[in-house]
Amino acid sequence: MVGAEATADELSLRTGAIEVPELHRHSGTIAVEYRHDLAGPFAFSAGYINQGHLLNHHRDGVALQLWAGAEVLPRWSVAVGVGPFLYSDTTRLDTTVSPVVLYNVLEQDAHGVGVVYSAAVRWQLDSRWLAELRLEETRASKSVDSTALTLGVGYKLDAAPSAADLGAFQASRNEWTFLAGASVVDNNDFKSQGAAATIEYRRVIHPNVEWDVSWIHEGVREAARRNGVATELWLVRSLIDDRLVLGAGIGPYVAFDFYPDVGLSQFGVPAANRADRSHERLAGLVSMTAAYRFDSRWSARLVWHQVVAREPYDAGFLAFGLGYRY
């Protein structure tokens, strides 16, 4: 964002195509990004990128970038950015190994840090909305390199809390929400899906800051069931006269994992060699939410959680529910 009017934060959504030259394969990609202006022509962005289903590589993660831009024509600008990409890449290993070993290492959820290089052309449609065409290169020494071309839209947010934000802050600061949805193991392996549910308590501590604590259940058939308690700090913004609220959160997730023996039985492992296993671990949670407030008390909420865990798996979790504010 550049120019005299470019003083606000920004949320954007992009989608397009991605290719891995060394594999001669392509797939779809989608990204959600938050952008904040710095001094002069510079800006900072943080975003989630899902790089689709490439051959033996299902990669997604969080990209942090520093941008420099310039206005080239009225309403038109160009920008370049670079920064780290913290990714998780699901790869399927050699399936010729024995069934016992196969169950434990059938899919590897490899974590790593790469670099994202971006170049963008941006068109300011009006005072709020903009369109962006972006070319993005991802370089990762422990994974594949990729090239993506995406097109998206962005929406500028006020730099200071709006009257709607202040009204929400003063009116009600507590909210209970029950949500139900689906979880997907290993980020992009849609064969490992299951029902999921969350009970959440949310507290407004500033017009643009919220805190929550929640109980999460992830139930994935023939893989694992995970339950736990999470707490997150959220940056939020109210739009459309306090009706629509958007937010992004991050925090720790104390997870209790349960591994049923169903997954082993499908590979022919004898019952004597199977045993349920469970243990506790500290994982991370990166989330986004959108809530629509029907009135001063009731609201509908959509939440997306990304669980970041070393063992045994990362997971995506999308849920929808009803909340009560007081």
Coordinates of C-alpha atoms in Angstrom, one line a residue:
M1 CA 0.0 0.0 0.0
V2 CA 1.4 3.3 -1.0
G3 CA 0.2 6.8 -1.5
A4 CA -1.4 9.4 0.7
E5 CA -4.6 7.4 1.3
A6 CA -2.8 4.2 2.1
T7 CA -2.7 4.6 5.9
A8 CA -5.0 1.8 7.0
D9 CA -4.5 -1.9 7.8
E10 CA -5.8 -4.4 5.2
L11 CA -7.3 -7.9 5.0
S12 CA -7.1 -9.7 1.7
L13 CA -8.0 -13.1 0.1
R14 CA -6.2 -14.5 -3.0
T15 CA -6.5 -17.6 -5.1
G16 CA -4.8 -18.9 -8.2
A17 CA -2.5 -21.6 -9.6
I18 CA 0.8 -23.0 -8.3
E19 CA 3.4 -25.1 -10.1
V20 CA 6.5 -27.1 -9.0
P21 CA 8.9 -27.1 -12.0
E22 CA 10.9 -30.1 -10.8
L23 CA 7.8 -32.2 -10.6
H24 CA 6.1 -30.7 -13.7
R25 CA 2.9 -30.5 -11.7
H26 CA 0.4 -27.8 -10.8
S27 CA -2.4 -27.3 -8.4
G28 CA -4.6 -24.6 -6.9
T29 CA -3.6 -22.3 -4.1
I30 CA -5.4 -20.0 -1.7
A31 CA -4.1 -17.4 0.8
V32 CA -5.5 -15.0 3.5
E33 CA -3.3 -12.1 4.5
Y34 CA -3.2 -9.2 7.0
R35 CA -1.1 -6.2 6.0
H36 CA 0.0 -3.2 8.1
D37 CA 1.6 0.0 6.8
L38 CA 5.0 1.1 8.2
A39 CA 6.8 4.4 7.6
G40 CA 7.2 5.6 4.0
P41 CA 6.8 3.0 1.2
F42 CA 7.2 0.0 3.6
A43 CA 4.6 -2.4 4.9
F44 CA 4.5 -5.7 6.8
S45 CA 2.2 -8.6 6.2
A46 CA 1.4 -11.9 7.9
G47 CA -0.7 -14.5 6.0
Y48 CA -1.7 -18.1 5.8
I49 CA -0.9 -19.9 2.5
N50 CA -2.3 -23.3 1.4
Q51 CA -0.3 -24.5 -1.6
G52 CA -2.7 -27.3 -2.6
H53 CA -2.3 -30.9 -3.6
L54 CA 1.0 -31.2 -5.5
L55 CA 2.4 -34.7 -6.2
N56 CA 3.4 -36.1 -2.8
H57 CA 3.5 -32.6 -1.3
H58 CA 0.6 -31.0 0.6
R59 CA 2.1 -27.9 2.0
D60 CA 0.7 -24.9 3.9
G61 CA 2.0 -22.5 6.4
V62 CA 2.4 -18.9 7.6
A63 CA 4.3 -16.3 5.6
L64 CA 5.8 -13.1 7.1
Q65 CA 6.9 -10.5 4.6
L66 CA 8.4 -7.0 4.5
W67 CA 7.2 -4.9 1.5
A68 CA 8.4 -1.9 -0.4
G69 CA 6.0 -0.2 -2.9
A70 CA 5.5 2.8 -5.2
E71 CA 2.6 4.4 -7.0
V72 CA 3.1 4.3 -10.8
L73 CA -0.3 5.7 -11.9
P74 CA -3.3 7.1 -10.1
R75 CA -4.9 4.2 -8.2
W76 CA -2.2 1.8 -9.5
S77 CA 0.9 0.7 -7.5
V78 CA 3.5 -2.0 -7.6
A79 CA 5.2 -3.7 -4.6
V80 CA 7.8 -6.3 -3.8
G81 CA 8.1 -8.4 -0.7
V82 CA 10.3 -11.0 1.0
G83 CA 10.2 -13.0 4.2
P84 CA 10.2 -16.4 5.9
F85 CA 7.6 -19.1 5.3
L86 CA 7.0 -21.4 8.2
Y87 CA 5.5 -24.5 6.6
S88 CA 4.2 -28.0 7.2
D89 CA 4.6 -30.4 4.2
T90 CA 2.6 -33.7 4.3
T91 CA 4.4 -36.3 2.2
R92 CA 3.6 -40.0 1.7
L93 CA 6.6 -42.3 2.4
D94 CA 7.5 -45.6 0.8
T95 CA 4.5 -48.0 1.2
T96 CA 6.6 -51.1 0.7
V97 CA 7.6 -51.2 4.4
S98 CA 6.0 -53.6 6.9
P99 CA 2.5 -52.9 8.1
V100 CA 3.6 -52.1 11.7
V101 CA 6.1 -49.5 10.5
L102 CA 3.8 -48.3 7.8
Y103 CA 1.1 -47.2 10.3
N104 CA 3.6 -45.0 12.1
V105 CA 5.3 -43.4 9.1
L106 CA 2.7 -43.7 6.3
E107 CA 2.6 -39.9 6.1
Q108 CA 5.3 -37.6 7.3
D109 CA 4.3 -34.1 8.4
A110 CA 7.6 -32.3 7.8
H111 CA 8.1 -28.9 9.3
G112 CA 10.5 -26.3 7.9
V113 CA 11.3 -22.7 7.2
G114 CA 11.6 -21.4 3.6
V115 CA 11.6 -18.0 1.9
V116 CA 8.8 -16.4 0.0
Y117 CA 9.6 -13.8 -2.7
S118 CA 6.6 -11.7 -4.0
A119 CA 5.9 -9.1 -6.7
A120 CA 2.5 -7.5 -6.9
V121 CA 0.5 -5.1 -9.0
R122 CA -2.3 -3.4 -7.1
W123 CA -5.4 -1.5 -8.2
Q124 CA -7.3 0.7 -5.7
L125 CA -10.9 0.3 -6.7
D126 CA -12.2 2.9 -4.2
S127 CA -11.4 4.1 -0.7
R128 CA -11.8 0.6 0.8
W129 CA -11.5 -2.1 -1.9
L130 CA -8.5 -3.0 -4.0
A131 CA -7.5 -5.8 -6.4
E132 CA -4.1 -7.4 -6.5
L133 CA -2.3 -9.7 -9.0
R134 CA 0.7 -11.4 -7.3
L135 CA 3.6 -13.6 -8.5
E136 CA 5.0 -15.6 -5.6
E137 CA 8.2 -17.8 -5.4
T138 CA 8.7 -20.2 -2.5
R139 CA 12.1 -21.6 -1.9
A140 CA 12.6 -24.4 0.7
S141 CA 15.8 -26.4 1.0
K142 CA 14.1 -29.3 2.7
S143 CA 11.0 -29.3 0.5
V144 CA 10.1 -28.4 -3.1
D145 CA 10.4 -25.0 -4.7
S146 CA 7.2 -23.5 -6.2
T147 CA 5.8 -20.6 -8.3
A148 CA 2.3 -19.3 -7.8
L149 CA 0.2 -16.7 -9.7
T150 CA -2.8 -15.4 -7.7
L151 CA -5.5 -12.8 -8.0
G152 CA -7.3 -11.4 -5.0
V153 CA -9.2 -8.6 -3.3
G154 CA -8.3 -6.6 -0.3
Y155 CA -10.3 -4.4 2.1
K156 CA -8.7 -1.5 4.1
L157 CA -9.5 -1.1 7.8
D158 CA -9.5 2.0 9.8
A159 CA -6.2 2.6 11.7
A160 CA -8.0 3.6 14.9
P161 CA -10.9 1.8 16.7
S162 CA -14.2 2.7 15.0
A163 CA -17.3 3.9 16.7
A164 CA -18.7 0.4 16.2
D165 CA -15.6 -1.1 17.9
L166 CA -16.0 1.2 20.9
G167 CA -19.7 0.5 21.1
A168 CA -19.1 -3.2 21.2
F169 CA -16.4 -2.8 23.8
Q170 CA -18.8 -0.8 26.1
A171 CA -21.9 -2.9 25.5
S172 CA -20.9 -6.5 26.2
R173 CA -17.5 -8.0 27.0
N174 CA -18.3 -11.7 27.5
E175 CA -19.4 -14.4 25.1
W176 CA -20.1 -18.1 25.2
T177 CA -20.1 -20.0 21.9
F178 CA -20.7 -23.6 20.9
L179 CA -19.3 -24.7 17.5
A180 CA -19.4 -27.9 15.5
G181 CA -17.6 -28.7 12.3
A182 CA -14.9 -30.9 10.7
S183 CA -11.2 -31.5 11.2
V184 CA -8.7 -32.7 8.6
V185 CA -5.5 -34.5 9.7
D186 CA -2.1 -33.6 8.2
N187 CA -3.4 -30.3 6.9
N188 CA -4.4 -31.5 3.4
D189 CA -5.1 -35.2 3.6
F190 CA -8.8 -35.1 3.0
K191 CA -9.1 -38.9 3.5
S192 CA -8.5 -38.3 7.2
Q193 CA -11.6 -36.3 8.2
G194 CA -13.7 -36.3 11.2
A195 CA -16.3 -34.4 13.3
A196 CA -15.0 -31.7 15.6
A197 CA -16.5 -29.5 18.3
T198 CA -15.6 -26.5 20.5
I199 CA -17.0 -24.8 23.5
E200 CA -15.5 -21.3 23.8
Y201 CA -15.5 -18.5 26.3
R202 CA -14.5 -15.1 24.9
R203 CA -13.7 -11.9 26.7
V204 CA -13.2 -8.4 25.2
I205 CA -10.3 -6.7 26.8
H206 CA -9.8 -3.8 24.4
P207 CA -11.9 -2.4 21.4
N208 CA -9.6 -4.4 19.0
V209 CA -8.3 -7.1 21.3
E210 CA -10.1 -10.3 22.7
W211 CA -9.0 -13.2 24.7
D212 CA -10.6 -16.7 24.8
V213 CA -10.2 -20.1 26.4
S214 CA -11.8 -23.1 24.7
W215 CA -12.2 -26.9 24.9
I216 CA -11.6 -28.5 21.5
H217 CA -12.5 -32.0 20.3
E218 CA -11.0 -33.4 17.1
G219 CA -12.3 -36.8 16.1
V220 CA -10.8 -38.4 13.0
R221 CA -12.0 -41.8 12.0
E222 CA -9.3 -44.5 11.8
A223 CA -6.5 -42.1 12.7
A224 CA -6.8 -40.4 16.1
R225 CA -9.0 -38.4 18.4
R226 CA -7.5 -35.4 20.1
N227 CA -9.0 -33.3 22.9
G228 CA -7.5 -30.3 24.7
V229 CA -7.8 -26.9 26.2
A230 CA -6.6 -23.8 24.2
T231 CA -6.2 -20.1 25.0
E232 CA -5.7 -17.4 22.3
L233 CA -5.2 -13.7 22.0
W234 CA -7.2 -12.1 19.1
L235 CA -6.9 -9.0 17.1
V236 CA -10.4 -8.1 15.9
R237 CA -12.2 -5.4 13.9
S238 CA -15.9 -4.5 13.7
L239 CA -17.5 -3.7 10.3
I240 CA -21.0 -2.9 9.0
D241 CA -22.2 -1.0 12.0
D242 CA -20.9 -3.6 14.5
R243 CA -22.7 -6.4 12.7
L244 CA -19.7 -8.2 11.2
V245 CA -16.5 -8.9 13.3
L246 CA -13.3 -10.3 11.8
G247 CA -10.3 -11.5 13.8
A248 CA -7.1 -13.5 13.9
G249 CA -5.7 -15.3 17.0
I250 CA -2.8 -17.2 18.2
G251 CA -2.0 -19.2 21.4
P252 CA -1.0 -22.5 23.0
Y253 CA -3.1 -25.7 22.9
V254 CA -2.7 -28.4 25.6
A255 CA -3.7 -31.5 23.7
F256 CA -4.6 -35.0 24.9
D257 CA -4.2 -37.5 22.1
F258 CA -5.9 -40.9 21.8
Y259 CA -4.9 -43.4 19.1
P260 CA -7.4 -46.2 18.5
D261 CA -6.3 -49.5 17.1
V262 CA -8.5 -49.2 14.1
G263 CA -5.8 -47.7 12.0
L264 CA -3.5 -50.7 12.6
S265 CA -6.2 -53.2 11.9
Q266 CA -6.6 -51.9 8.3
F267 CA -3.0 -52.9 7.7
G268 CA -3.4 -56.5 9.1
V269 CA -1.6 -56.0 12.3
P270 CA -2.5 -58.7 14.8
A271 CA -4.7 -57.6 17.8
A272 CA -2.0 -58.7 20.2
N273 CA 0.4 -56.1 18.7
R274 CA -2.2 -53.3 18.9
A275 CA -2.8 -51.0 21.9
D276 CA -4.5 -47.7 22.5
R277 CA -2.0 -45.0 23.3
S278 CA -2.5 -41.5 24.7
H279 CA -0.4 -38.7 26.0
E280 CA -0.4 -35.0 26.6
R281 CA 1.5 -32.3 24.7
L282 CA 1.8 -28.6 24.1
A283 CA 0.9 -27.6 20.6
G284 CA 0.3 -24.2 18.9
L285 CA -2.9 -22.8 17.5
V286 CA -3.3 -20.2 14.8
S287 CA -6.8 -19.1 14.0
M288 CA -9.2 -16.8 12.1
T289 CA -12.8 -16.0 12.8
A290 CA -15.8 -14.1 11.4
A291 CA -18.9 -13.4 13.5
Y292 CA -22.2 -11.9 12.5
R293 CA -24.2 -10.2 15.3
F294 CA -28.0 -10.6 15.0
D295 CA -28.6 -8.3 17.9
S296 CA -27.0 -7.2 21.2
R297 CA -27.0 -10.8 22.6
W298 CA -26.9 -13.4 19.8
S299 CA -24.3 -14.0 17.1
A300 CA -23.3 -16.7 14.6
R301 CA -19.5 -17.4 14.4
L302 CA -17.3 -19.2 11.9
V303 CA -13.8 -20.3 13.2
W304 CA -10.9 -21.8 11.4
H305 CA -8.1 -23.3 13.6
Q306 CA -4.7 -24.6 12.4
V307 CA -3.1 -26.9 15.0
V308 CA 0.7 -26.9 14.8
A309 CA 2.1 -30.0 16.5
R310 CA 5.4 -31.9 16.0
E311 CA 3.9 -35.3 16.7
P312 CA 1.8 -37.0 15.5
Y313 CA 0.1 -34.6 13.2
D314 CA -1.0 -31.0 12.3
A315 CA -4.7 -30.5 11.6
G316 CA -7.0 -28.0 10.1
F317 CA -10.4 -27.4 11.9
L318 CA -13.4 -25.5 10.5
A319 CA -16.4 -25.0 12.8
F320 CA -19.6 -23.0 12.8
G321 CA -21.7 -22.1 15.9
L322 CA -24.0 -19.9 17.9
G323 CA -22.8 -17.4 20.5
Y324 CA -24.4 -15.5 23.4
R325 CA -23.0 -12.2 24.6
Y326 CA -23.5 -10.4 27.9

